[in-house]
Every structure is written in C-alpha cells, then in structure tokens.
mmCIF file of C-alpha atoms in Angstrom:
data_model
loop_
_atom_site.group_PDB
_atom_site.id
_atom_site.type_symbol
_atom_site.label_atom_id
_atom_site.label_comp_id
_atom_site.label_asym_id
_atom_site.label_seq_id
_atom_site.Cartn_x
_atom_site.Cartn_y
_atom_site.Cartn_z
ATOM 1 C CA MET A 78 78.954 100.636 98.728
ATOM 2 C CA ASP A 79 76.735 103.349 97.405
ATOM 3 C CA ILE A 80 73.508 102.171 95.582
ATOM 4 C CA PHE A 81 74.130 104.240 92.550
ATOM 5 C CA ILE A 82 77.752 102.666 92.084
ATOM 6 C CA GLN A 83 76.284 99.235 92.567
ATOM 7 C CA GLU A 84 73.657 99.819 90.037
ATOM 8 C CA SER A 85 76.081 101.215 87.636
ATOM 9 C CA ILE A 86 78.238 98.031 87.950
ATOM 10 C CA ARG A 87 75.263 95.854 87.475
ATOM 11 C CA LEU A 88 74.251 97.570 84.192
ATOM 12 C CA LYS A 89 77.950 97.441 82.793
ATOM 13 C CA LYS A 90 77.768 93.596 83.625
ATOM 14 C CA ARG A 91 74.513 93.283 81.842
ATOM 15 C CA GLU A 92 76.064 95.183 78.763
ATOM 16 C CA GLN A 93 79.067 92.949 78.698
ATOM 17 C CA ASN A 94 76.767 89.819 78.783
ATOM 18 C CA ASP A 95 74.923 91.229 75.784
ATOM 19 C CA VAL A 96 78.220 91.660 73.929
ATOM 20 C CA ALA A 97 79.373 88.180 75.043
ATOM 21 C CA ARG A 98 76.390 86.473 73.794
ATOM 22 C CA GLN A 99 77.554 87.477 70.328
ATOM 23 C CA PHE A 100 80.344 84.976 70.863
ATOM 24 C CA PHE A 101 78.810 82.492 73.259
ATOM 25 C CA GLY A 102 75.129 82.591 72.738
ATOM 26 C CA ALA A 103 72.904 81.784 75.820
ATOM 27 C CA GLY A 104 74.569 78.789 77.202
ATOM 28 C CA TYR A 105 73.271 75.350 78.027
ATOM 29 C CA GLY A 106 73.548 72.389 80.599
ATOM 30 C CA GLY A 107 76.179 72.737 83.330
ATOM 31 C CA PHE A 108 76.210 72.181 86.948
ATOM 32 C CA GLY A 109 75.101 74.557 89.717
ATOM 33 C CA LEU A 110 75.183 78.136 88.739
ATOM 34 C CA SER A 111 77.586 77.469 85.859
ATOM 35 C CA LYS A 112 76.437 76.761 82.099
ATOM 36 C CA LYS A 113 78.467 75.656 79.287
ATOM 37 C CA TYR A 114 79.034 78.183 76.770
ATOM 38 C CA ARG A 115 80.311 77.171 73.190
ATOM 39 C CA CYS A 116 83.015 79.681 71.420
ATOM 40 C CA GLU A 117 81.268 80.664 68.148
ATOM 41 C CA LEU A 118 84.822 81.267 66.645
ATOM 42 C CA CYS A 119 86.589 77.942 67.566
ATOM 43 C CA GLY A 120 83.827 75.731 68.979
ATOM 44 C CA GLU A 121 85.542 75.307 72.438
ATOM 45 C CA GLU A 122 83.159 74.714 75.328
ATOM 46 C CA ILE A 123 83.887 76.860 78.424
ATOM 47 C CA GLU A 124 81.858 76.446 81.738
ATOM 48 C CA ALA A 125 81.205 79.651 83.504
ATOM 49 C CA PRO A 126 78.477 81.460 85.439
ATOM 50 C CA SER A 127 77.742 83.991 82.480
ATOM 51 C CA PRO A 128 78.717 84.643 78.782
ATOM 52 C CA ARG A 129 80.520 87.652 80.137
ATOM 53 C CA LEU A 130 82.955 85.446 82.419
ATOM 54 C CA ALA A 131 83.189 82.932 79.617
ATOM 55 C CA ALA A 132 84.533 85.671 77.256
ATOM 56 C CA LEU A 133 86.796 86.754 80.170
ATOM 57 C CA TYR A 134 88.147 83.324 80.802
ATOM 58 C CA HIS A 135 88.644 82.499 76.852
ATOM 59 C CA ARG A 136 89.668 86.163 75.575
ATOM 60 C CA HIS A 137 93.335 85.352 75.347
ATOM 61 C CA LYS A 138 92.626 82.947 72.334
ATOM 62 C CA HIS A 139 90.694 85.541 70.447
ATOM 63 C CA PRO A 140 91.530 89.428 70.186
ATOM 64 C CA GLU A 141 88.143 89.911 68.754
ATOM 65 C CA PHE A 142 86.651 89.654 72.209
ATOM 66 C CA GLU A 143 88.774 92.500 73.473
ATOM 67 C CA GLU A 144 87.982 94.627 70.454
ATOM 68 C CA ALA A 145 84.318 94.161 70.658
ATOM 69 C CA PHE A 146 84.385 95.031 74.410
ATOM 70 C CA ARG A 147 86.554 97.953 73.678
ATOM 71 C CA LYS A 148 84.118 99.292 71.104
ATOM 72 C CA ALA A 149 81.221 98.969 73.580
ATOM 73 C CA GLY A 150 83.264 100.968 76.221
ATOM 74 C CA LEU A 151 83.216 98.022 78.553
ATOM 75 C CA LEU A 152 86.829 96.865 78.712
ATOM 76 C CA GLU A 153 87.683 98.930 81.752
ATOM 77 C CA LEU A 154 85.448 96.801 84.099
ATOM 78 C CA TRP A 155 87.116 93.619 82.545
ATOM 79 C CA GLU A 156 90.586 94.872 83.314
ATOM 80 C CA ALA A 157 89.532 95.729 87.068
ATOM 81 C CA GLU A 158 88.224 92.110 87.424
ATOM 82 C CA GLY A 159 91.028 90.354 85.529
#
C-alpha cells in the first residue's frame, strides 16, 4: 500500500478517536490491547482497543455517534470497516 494512503488512513483513524472520546473518554483497565470505555450517554461499558472501535461497536444504540462522525466527515471510513 502506498505510504501516503497509509498515512491518510492513520490520520483519519486519529480524527475518529478524537471524536469518539467525546462519548467514551480515554478508557481504563482492560486486558491486553483492549481498554474499557464507558458510554457517556447510557453508562454501558465496552471493551475495545480504541475509543473509535468502541463507538463502532456501540453505535447501533445511539444515532448521535453516526451524526457526530458524519459532521466530522469520517463516516466513510467507518462504513468501509463495518
């Protein structure tokens, strides 16, 4: 894969993590590479490697996640992964 494409994907994922932290914070505990993230909207804990993936796993419960990512212009990467 071209280095510029890899860097673009890495930056998009970083942006997605920044948006997801609004809903999940920095995370805590967990095992291995995963941390536990607590949803700020409902309090449910999700174990995931990043806040971006926690939001991806949990987004079906809260349309606010998709709306926040859509506004940030990041939904297309989510849809490619999901």
